[in-house]
Coordinates of N, CA, C and O in Angstrom, one line a residue:
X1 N 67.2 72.1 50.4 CA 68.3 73.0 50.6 C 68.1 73.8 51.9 O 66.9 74.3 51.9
X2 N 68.6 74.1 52.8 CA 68.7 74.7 54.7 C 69.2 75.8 53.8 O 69.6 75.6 52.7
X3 N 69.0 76.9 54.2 CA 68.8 78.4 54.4 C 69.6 78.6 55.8 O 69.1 78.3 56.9
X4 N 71.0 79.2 55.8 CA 71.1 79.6 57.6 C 71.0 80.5 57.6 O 71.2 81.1 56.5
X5 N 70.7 81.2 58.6 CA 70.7 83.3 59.0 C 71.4 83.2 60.2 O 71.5 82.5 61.2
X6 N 72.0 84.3 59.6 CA 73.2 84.6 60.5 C 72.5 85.3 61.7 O 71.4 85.8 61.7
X7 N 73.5 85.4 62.7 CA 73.1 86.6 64.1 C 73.8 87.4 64.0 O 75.0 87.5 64.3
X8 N 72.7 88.4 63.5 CA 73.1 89.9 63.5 C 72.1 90.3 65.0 O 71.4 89.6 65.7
X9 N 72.5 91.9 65.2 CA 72.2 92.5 66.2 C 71.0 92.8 65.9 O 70.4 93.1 67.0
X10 N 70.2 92.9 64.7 CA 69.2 93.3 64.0 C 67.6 92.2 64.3 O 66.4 92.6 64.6
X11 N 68.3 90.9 64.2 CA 67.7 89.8 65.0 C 67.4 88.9 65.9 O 66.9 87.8 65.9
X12 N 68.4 89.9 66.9 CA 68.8 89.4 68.4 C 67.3 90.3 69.1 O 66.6 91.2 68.6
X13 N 67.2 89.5 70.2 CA 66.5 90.0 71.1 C 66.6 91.0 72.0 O 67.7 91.2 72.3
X14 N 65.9 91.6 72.5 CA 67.1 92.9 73.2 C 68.0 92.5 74.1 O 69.1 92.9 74.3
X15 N 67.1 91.0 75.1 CA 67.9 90.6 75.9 C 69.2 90.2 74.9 O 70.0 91.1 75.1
X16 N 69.5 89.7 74.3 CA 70.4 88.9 73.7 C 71.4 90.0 73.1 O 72.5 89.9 72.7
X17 N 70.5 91.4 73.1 CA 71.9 92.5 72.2 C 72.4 92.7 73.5 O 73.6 93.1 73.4
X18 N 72.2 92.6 74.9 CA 73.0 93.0 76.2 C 74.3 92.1 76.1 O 74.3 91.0 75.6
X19 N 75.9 93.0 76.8 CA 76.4 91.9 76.7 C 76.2 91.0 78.3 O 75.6 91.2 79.4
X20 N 76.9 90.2 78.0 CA 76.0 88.8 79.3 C 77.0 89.4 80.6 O 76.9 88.8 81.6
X21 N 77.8 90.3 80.5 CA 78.2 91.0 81.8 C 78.4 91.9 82.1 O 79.4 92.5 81.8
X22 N 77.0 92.5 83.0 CA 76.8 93.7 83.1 C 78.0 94.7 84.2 O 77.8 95.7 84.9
X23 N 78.7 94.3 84.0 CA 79.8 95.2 84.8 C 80.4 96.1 83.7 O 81.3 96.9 84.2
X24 N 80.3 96.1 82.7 CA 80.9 96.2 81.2 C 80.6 98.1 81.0 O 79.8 98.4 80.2
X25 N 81.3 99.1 81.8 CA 80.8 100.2 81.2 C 80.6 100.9 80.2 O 81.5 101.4 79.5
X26 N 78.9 101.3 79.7 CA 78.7 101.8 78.6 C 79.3 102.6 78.1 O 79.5 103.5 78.9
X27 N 79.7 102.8 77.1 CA 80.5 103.4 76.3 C 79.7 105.1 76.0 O 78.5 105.3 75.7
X28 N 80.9 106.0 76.4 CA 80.3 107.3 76.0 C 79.3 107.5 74.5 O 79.4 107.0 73.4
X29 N 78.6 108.1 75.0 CA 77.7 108.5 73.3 C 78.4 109.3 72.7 O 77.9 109.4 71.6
X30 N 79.3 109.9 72.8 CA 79.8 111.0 72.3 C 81.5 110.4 72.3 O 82.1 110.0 73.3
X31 N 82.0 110.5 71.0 CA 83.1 110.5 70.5 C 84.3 111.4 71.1 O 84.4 112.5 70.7
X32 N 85.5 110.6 72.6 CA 86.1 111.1 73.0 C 87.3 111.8 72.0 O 87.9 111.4 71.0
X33 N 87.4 112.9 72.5 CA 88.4 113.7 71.8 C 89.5 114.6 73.4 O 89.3 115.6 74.1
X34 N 90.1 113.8 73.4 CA 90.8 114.3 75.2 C 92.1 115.9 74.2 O 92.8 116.7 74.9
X35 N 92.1 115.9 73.2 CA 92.3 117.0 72.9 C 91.8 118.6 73.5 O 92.4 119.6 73.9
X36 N 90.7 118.4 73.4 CA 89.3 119.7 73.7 C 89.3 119.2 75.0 O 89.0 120.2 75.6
X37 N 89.4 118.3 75.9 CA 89.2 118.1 77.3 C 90.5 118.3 78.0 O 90.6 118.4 79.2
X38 N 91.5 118.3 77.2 CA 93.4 119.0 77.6 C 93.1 120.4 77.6 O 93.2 121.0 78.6
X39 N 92.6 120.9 76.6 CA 92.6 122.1 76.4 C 91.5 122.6 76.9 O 91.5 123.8 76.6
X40 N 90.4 122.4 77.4 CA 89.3 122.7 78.6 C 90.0 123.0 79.6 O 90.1 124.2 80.2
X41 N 90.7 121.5 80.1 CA 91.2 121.4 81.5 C 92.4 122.9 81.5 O 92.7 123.8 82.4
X42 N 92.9 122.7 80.4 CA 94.1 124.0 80.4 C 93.4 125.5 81.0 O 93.7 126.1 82.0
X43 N 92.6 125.8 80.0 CA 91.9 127.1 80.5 C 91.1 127.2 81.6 O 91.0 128.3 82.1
X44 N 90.5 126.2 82.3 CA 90.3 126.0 83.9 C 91.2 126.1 84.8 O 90.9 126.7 85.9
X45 N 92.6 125.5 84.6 CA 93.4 126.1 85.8 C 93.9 127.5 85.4 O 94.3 128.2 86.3
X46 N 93.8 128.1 84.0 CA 93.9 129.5 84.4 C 93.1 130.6 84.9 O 93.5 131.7 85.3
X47 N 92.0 130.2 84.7 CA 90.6 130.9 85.0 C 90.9 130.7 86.7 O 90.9 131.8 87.3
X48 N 91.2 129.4 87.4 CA 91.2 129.2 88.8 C 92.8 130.1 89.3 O 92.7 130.7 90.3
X49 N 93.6 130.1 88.7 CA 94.6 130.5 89.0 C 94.6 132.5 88.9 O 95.1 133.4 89.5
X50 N 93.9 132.3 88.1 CA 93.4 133.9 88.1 C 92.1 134.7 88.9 O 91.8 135.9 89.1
X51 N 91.5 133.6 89.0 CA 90.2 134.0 89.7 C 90.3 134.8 91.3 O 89.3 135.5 91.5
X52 N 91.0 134.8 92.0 CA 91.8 135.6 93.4 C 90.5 135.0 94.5 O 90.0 135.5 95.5
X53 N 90.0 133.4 93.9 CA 89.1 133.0 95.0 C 90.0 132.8 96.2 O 91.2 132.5 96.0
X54 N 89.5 133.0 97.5 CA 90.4 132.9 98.2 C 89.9 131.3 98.7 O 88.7 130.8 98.7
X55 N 90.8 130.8 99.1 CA 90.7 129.4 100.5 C 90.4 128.4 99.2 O 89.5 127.6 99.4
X56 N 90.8 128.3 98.2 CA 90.2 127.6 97.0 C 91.8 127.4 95.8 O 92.3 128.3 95.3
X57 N 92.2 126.3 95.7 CA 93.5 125.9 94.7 C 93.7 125.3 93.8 O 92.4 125.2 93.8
X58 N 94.0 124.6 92.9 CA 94.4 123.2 92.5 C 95.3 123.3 91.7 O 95.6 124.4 91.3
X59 N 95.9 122.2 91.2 CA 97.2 122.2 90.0 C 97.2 120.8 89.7 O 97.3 120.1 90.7
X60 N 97.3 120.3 88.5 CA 97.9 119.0 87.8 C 99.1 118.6 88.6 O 99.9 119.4 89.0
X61 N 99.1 117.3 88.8 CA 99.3 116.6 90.2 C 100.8 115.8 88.6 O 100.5 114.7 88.1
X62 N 101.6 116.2 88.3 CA 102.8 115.7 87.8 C 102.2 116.1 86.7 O 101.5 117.1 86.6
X63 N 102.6 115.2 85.7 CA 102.8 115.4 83.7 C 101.1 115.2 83.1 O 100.8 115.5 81.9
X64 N 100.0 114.4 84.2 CA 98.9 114.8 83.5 C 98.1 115.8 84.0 O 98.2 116.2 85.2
X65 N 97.2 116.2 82.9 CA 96.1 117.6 83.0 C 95.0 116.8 83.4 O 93.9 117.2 83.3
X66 N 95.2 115.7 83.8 CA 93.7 114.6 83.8 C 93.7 114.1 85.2 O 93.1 113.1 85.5
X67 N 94.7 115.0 86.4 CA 95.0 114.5 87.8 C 95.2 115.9 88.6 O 96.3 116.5 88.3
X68 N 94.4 116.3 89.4 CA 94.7 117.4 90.0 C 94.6 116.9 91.5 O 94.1 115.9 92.0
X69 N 95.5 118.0 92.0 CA 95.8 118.4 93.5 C 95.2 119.6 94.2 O 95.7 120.8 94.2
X70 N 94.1 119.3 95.0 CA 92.9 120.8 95.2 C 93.3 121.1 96.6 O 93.4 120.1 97.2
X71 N 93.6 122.5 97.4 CA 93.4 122.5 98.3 C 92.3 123.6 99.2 O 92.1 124.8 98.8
X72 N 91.7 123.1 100.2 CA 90.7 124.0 100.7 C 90.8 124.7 101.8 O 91.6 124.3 102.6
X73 N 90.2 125.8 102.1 CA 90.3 126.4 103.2 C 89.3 126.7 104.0 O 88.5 127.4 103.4
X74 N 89.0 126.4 105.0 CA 87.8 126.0 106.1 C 87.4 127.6 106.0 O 88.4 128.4 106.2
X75 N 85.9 128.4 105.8 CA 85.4 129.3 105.8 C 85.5 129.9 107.1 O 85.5 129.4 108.2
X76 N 85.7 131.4 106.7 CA 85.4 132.1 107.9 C 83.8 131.8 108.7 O 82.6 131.7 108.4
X77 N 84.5 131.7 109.7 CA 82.5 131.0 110.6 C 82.3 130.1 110.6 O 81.4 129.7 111.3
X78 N 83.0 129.3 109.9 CA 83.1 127.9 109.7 C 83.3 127.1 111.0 O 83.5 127.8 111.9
X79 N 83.1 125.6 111.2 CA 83.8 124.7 112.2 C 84.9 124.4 111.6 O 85.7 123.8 112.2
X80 N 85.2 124.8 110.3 CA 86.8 124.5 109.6 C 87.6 125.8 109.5 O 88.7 125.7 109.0
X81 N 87.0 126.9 109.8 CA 88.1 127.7 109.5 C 89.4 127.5 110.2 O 89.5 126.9 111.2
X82 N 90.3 128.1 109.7 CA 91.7 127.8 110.2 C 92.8 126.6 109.5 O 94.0 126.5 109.6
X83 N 91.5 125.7 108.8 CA 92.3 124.3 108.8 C 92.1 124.1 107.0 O 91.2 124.7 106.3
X84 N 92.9 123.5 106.5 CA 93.1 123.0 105.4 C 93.5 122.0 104.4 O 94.6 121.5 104.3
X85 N 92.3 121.8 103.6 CA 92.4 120.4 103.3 C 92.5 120.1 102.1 O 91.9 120.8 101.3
X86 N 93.4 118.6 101.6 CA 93.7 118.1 100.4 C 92.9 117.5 99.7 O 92.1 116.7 100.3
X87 N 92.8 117.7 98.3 CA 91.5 116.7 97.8 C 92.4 116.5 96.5 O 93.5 117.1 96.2
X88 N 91.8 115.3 95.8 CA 92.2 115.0 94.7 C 91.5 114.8 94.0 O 90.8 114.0 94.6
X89 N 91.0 115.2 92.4 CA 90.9 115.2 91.6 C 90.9 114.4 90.5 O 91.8 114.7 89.7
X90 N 90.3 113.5 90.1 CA 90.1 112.5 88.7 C 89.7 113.3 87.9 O 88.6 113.7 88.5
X91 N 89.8 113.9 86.6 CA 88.9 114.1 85.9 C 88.6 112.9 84.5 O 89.7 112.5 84.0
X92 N 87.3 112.5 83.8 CA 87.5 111.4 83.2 C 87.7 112.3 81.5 O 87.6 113.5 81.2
X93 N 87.8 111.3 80.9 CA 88.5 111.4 79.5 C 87.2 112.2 79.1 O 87.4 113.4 78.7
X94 N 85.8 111.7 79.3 CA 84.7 112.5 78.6 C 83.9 113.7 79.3 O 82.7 114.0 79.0
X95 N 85.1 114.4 80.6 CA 85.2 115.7 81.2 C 84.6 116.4 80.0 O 84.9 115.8 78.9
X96 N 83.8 117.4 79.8 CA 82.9 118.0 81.2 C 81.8 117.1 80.9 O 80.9 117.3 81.7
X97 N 81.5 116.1 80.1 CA 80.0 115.9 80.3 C 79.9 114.6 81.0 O 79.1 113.7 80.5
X98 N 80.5 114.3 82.0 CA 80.7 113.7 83.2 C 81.3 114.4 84.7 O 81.5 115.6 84.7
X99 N 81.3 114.1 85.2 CA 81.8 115.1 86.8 C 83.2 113.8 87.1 O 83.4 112.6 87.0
X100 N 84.0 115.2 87.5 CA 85.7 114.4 88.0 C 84.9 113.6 89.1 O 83.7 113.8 89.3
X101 N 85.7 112.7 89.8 CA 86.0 112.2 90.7 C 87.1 112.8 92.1 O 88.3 112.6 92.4
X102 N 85.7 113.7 92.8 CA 86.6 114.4 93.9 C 86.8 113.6 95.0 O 85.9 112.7 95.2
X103 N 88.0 113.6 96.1 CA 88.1 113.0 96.9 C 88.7 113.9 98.0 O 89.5 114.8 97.6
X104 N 88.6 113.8 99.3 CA 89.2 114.2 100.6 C 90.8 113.3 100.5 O 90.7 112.1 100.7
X105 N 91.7 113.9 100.3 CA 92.7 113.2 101.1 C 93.2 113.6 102.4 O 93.8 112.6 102.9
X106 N 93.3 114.5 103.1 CA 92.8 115.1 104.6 C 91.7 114.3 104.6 O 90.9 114.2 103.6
X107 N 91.6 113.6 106.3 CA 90.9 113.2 106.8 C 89.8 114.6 107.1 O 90.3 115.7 107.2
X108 N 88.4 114.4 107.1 CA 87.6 115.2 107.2 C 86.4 114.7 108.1 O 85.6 113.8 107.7
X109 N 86.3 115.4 109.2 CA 84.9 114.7 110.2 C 84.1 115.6 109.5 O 84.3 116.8 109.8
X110 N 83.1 115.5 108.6 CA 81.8 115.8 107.8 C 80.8 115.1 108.2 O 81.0 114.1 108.9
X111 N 79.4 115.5 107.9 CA 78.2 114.8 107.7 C 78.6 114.0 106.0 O 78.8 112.8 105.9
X112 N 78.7 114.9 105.1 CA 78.8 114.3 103.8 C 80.0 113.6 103.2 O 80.3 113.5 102.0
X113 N 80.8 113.2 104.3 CA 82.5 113.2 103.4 C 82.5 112.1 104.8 O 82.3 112.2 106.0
X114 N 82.8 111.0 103.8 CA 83.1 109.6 104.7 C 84.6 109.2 104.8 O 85.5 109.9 104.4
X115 N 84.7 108.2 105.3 CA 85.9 107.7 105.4 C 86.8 107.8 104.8 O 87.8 108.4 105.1
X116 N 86.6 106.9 103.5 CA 87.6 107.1 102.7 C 87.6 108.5 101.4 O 87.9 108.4 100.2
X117 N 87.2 109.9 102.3 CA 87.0 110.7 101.3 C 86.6 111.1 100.3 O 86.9 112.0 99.5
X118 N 84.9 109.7 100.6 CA 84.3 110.3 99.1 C 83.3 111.5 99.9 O 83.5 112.0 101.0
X119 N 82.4 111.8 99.1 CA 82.0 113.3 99.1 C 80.5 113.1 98.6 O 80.2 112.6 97.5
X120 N 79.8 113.5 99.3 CA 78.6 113.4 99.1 C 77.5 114.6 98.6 O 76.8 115.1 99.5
X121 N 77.6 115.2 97.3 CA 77.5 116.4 96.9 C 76.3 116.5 95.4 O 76.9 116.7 94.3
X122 N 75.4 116.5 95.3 CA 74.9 116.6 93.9 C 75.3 117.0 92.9 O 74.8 116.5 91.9
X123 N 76.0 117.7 93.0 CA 76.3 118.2 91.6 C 78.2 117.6 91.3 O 79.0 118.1 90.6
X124 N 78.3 116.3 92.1 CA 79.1 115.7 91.4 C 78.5 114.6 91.5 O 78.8 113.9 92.5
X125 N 77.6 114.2 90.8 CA 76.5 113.4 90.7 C 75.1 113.2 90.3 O 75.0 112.2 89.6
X126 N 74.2 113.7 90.4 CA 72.9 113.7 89.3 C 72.7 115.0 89.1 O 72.0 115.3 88.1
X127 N 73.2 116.0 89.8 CA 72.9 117.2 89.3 C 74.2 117.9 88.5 O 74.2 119.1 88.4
X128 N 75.3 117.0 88.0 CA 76.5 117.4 87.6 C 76.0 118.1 86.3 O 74.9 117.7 85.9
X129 N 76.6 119.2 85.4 CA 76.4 119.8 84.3 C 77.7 120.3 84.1 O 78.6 120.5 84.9
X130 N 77.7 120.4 82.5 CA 78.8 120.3 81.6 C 79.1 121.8 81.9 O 80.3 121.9 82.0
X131 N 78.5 123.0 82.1 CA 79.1 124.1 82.8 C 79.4 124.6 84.1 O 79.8 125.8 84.3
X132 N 79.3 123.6 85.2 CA 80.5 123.7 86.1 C 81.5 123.8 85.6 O 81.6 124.2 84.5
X133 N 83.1 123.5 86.5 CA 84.0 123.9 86.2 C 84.7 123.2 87.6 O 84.2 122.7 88.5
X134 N 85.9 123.4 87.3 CA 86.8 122.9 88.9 C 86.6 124.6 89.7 O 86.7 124.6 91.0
X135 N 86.4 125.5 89.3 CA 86.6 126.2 90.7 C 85.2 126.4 91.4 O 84.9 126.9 92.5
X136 N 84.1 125.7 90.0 CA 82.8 126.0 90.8 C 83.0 124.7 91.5 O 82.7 125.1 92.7
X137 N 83.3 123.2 91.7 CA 83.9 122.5 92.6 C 84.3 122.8 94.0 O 83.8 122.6 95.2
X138 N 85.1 123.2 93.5 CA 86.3 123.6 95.0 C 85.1 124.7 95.5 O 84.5 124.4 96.5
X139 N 84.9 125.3 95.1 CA 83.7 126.7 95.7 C 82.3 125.9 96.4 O 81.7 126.3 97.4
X140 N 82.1 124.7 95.6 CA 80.9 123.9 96.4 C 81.3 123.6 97.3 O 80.7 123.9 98.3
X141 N 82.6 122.8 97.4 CA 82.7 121.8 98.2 C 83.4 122.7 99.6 O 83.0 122.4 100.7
X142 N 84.1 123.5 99.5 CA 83.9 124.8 100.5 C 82.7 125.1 101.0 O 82.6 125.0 102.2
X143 N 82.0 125.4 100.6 CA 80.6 126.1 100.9 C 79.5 124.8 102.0 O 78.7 125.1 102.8
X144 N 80.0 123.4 101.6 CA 79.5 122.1 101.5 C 79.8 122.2 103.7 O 79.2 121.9 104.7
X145 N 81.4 122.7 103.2 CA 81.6 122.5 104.8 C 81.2 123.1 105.8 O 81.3 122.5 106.9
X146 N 80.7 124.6 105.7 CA 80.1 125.0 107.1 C 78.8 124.7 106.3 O 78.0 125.4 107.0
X147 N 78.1 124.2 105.2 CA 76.5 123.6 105.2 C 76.2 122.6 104.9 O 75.6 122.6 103.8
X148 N 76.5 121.4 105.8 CA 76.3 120.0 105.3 C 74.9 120.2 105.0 O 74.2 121.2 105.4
X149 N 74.6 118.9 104.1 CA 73.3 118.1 103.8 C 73.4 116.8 105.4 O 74.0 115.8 105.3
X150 N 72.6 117.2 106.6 CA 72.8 116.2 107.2 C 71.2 115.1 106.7 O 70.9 113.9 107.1
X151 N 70.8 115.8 106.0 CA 69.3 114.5 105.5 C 69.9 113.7 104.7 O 69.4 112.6 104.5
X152 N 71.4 114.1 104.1 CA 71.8 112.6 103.1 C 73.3 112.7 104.0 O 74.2 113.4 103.6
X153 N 73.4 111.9 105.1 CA 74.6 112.0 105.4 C 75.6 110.6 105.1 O 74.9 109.6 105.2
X154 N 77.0 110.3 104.8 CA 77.8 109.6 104.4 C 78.3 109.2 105.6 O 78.6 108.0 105.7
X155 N 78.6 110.0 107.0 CA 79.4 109.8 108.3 C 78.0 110.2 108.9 O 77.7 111.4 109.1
X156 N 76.8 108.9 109.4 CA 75.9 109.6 110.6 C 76.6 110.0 111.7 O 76.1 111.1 112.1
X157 N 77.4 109.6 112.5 CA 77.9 110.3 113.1 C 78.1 111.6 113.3 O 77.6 112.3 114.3
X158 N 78.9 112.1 112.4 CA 79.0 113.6 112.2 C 77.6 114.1 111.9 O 77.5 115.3 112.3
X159 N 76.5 113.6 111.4 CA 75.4 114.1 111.3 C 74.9 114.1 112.7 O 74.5 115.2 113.0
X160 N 74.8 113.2 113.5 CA 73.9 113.6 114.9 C 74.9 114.3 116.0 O 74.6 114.3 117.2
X161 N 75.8 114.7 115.5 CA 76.9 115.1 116.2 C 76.3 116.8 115.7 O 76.3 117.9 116.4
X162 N 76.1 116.7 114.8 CA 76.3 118.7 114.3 C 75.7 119.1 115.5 O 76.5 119.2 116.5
X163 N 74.1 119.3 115.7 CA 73.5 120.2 116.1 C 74.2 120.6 117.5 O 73.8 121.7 118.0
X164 N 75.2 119.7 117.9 CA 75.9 119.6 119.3 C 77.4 120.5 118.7 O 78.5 119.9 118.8
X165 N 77.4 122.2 118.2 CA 78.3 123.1 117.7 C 80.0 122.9 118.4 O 81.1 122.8 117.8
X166 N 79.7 122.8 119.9 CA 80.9 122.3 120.6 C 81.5 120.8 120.7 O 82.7 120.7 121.0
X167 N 80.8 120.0 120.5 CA 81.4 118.8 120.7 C 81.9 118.5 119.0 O 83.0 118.1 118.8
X168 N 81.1 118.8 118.1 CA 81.1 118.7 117.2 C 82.4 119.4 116.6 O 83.1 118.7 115.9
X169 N 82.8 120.8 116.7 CA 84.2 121.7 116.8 C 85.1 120.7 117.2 O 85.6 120.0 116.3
X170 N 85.3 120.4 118.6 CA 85.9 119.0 118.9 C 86.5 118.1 117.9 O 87.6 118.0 117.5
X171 N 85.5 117.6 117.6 CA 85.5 116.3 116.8 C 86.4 116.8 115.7 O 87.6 116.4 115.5
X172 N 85.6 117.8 114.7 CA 86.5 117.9 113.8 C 88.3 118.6 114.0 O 89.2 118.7 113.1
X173 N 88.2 119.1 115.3 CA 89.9 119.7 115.3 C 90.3 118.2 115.9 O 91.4 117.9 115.3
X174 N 90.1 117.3 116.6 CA 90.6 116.4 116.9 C 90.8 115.1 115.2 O 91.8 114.4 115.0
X175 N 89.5 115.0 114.4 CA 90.6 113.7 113.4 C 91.7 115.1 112.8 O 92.8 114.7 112.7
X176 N 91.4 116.4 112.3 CA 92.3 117.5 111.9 C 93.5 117.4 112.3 O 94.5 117.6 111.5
X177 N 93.8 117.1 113.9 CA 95.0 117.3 114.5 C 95.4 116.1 114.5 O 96.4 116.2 115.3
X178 N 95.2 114.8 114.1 CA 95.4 113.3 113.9 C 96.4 113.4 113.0 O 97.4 112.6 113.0
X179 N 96.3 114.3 112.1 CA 97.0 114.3 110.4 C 96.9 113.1 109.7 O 97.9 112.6 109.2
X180 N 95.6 112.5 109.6 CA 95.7 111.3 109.2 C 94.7 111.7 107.4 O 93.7 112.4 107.2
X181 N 95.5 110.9 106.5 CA 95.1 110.7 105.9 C 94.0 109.7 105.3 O 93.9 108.6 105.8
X182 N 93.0 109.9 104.0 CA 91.9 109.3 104.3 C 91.9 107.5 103.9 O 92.4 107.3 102.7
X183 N 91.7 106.9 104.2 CA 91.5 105.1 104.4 C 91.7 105.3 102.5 O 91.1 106.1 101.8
X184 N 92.6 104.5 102.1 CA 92.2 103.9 100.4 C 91.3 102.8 100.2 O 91.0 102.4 99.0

């Protein structure tokens, strides 16, 4: 009489518990509840809306709380003061204990902020923590612009360009005065 055993996960190999295509994103450990992450995101645009940060905005970009519209304002002393820029906002379903997905939509000549407006920033990325917030965001990513990181830069260009204060002013009022929006 054969005996069969089945394949359970129990007596799979670990190779064999992977699934066979790793493009497959791991699934949150934590049980999405986009209720408490509606109502997070809710009390964040009032805290930002009330906070009187100045050069710092955003607002839900139509009917979801899971799509914002950020705008910035180039610091006094800045190579950006004067000018102002669009960013957009993803935030994911398992917000805060993941970091939105910020982007430039103003073109931006940066050391950290490439082409197509991604953003090169730690703390929307290994150093992201669940007590940030969107206005501590917008407040980095302000701060980000008169102090790049040019040791991790996204645009070298703009990195070997900084130390050169005038040419570099240049640069950035000229893609500024392009009005070009950033590459999809």
């Amino acid at each position: 009489m054969e005996v069969r055993q089945e394949a359970t996960m129990d007596n799979l190999s670990p190779e064999q518990q992977q699934p066979s295509n790793s493009k497959h994103p791991k699934p949150s450990p934590l049980p999405v509840d986009t209720h408490s992450v509606t109502q997070r995101l809710q009390k964040e645009l009032m805290a930002l809306m009330m906070s009187g940060d100045l050069g710092v905005s955003a607002f839900p970009k139509g009917e979801s709380i899971f799509t914002w519209i950020g705008t910035i304002e180039g610091g006094k002393g800045t190579m950006y003061e004067g000018l102002s820029y669009k960013l957009s906002l993803q935030f994911p379903l398992d917000y805060p204990f993941k970091p939105p997905q910020v982007k430039f939509e103003t073109m931006c000549f940066h050391p950290n902020i490439d082409q197509f407006g991604n953003i090169c920033l730690d703390i929307l990325q290994d150093k992201w923590s669940a007590a940030y917030d969107c206005r501590t965001i917008l407040l980095s990513i302000q701060s980000l612009l008169g102090e790049p990181n040019i040791e991790s830069p996204l645009n070298s260009s703009a990195a070997s360009l900084w130390s050169n204060k005038e040419d570099y002013r240049k640069m950035v009022h000229k893609h500024y005065a392009a009005g070009e929006t950033c590459e999809s």
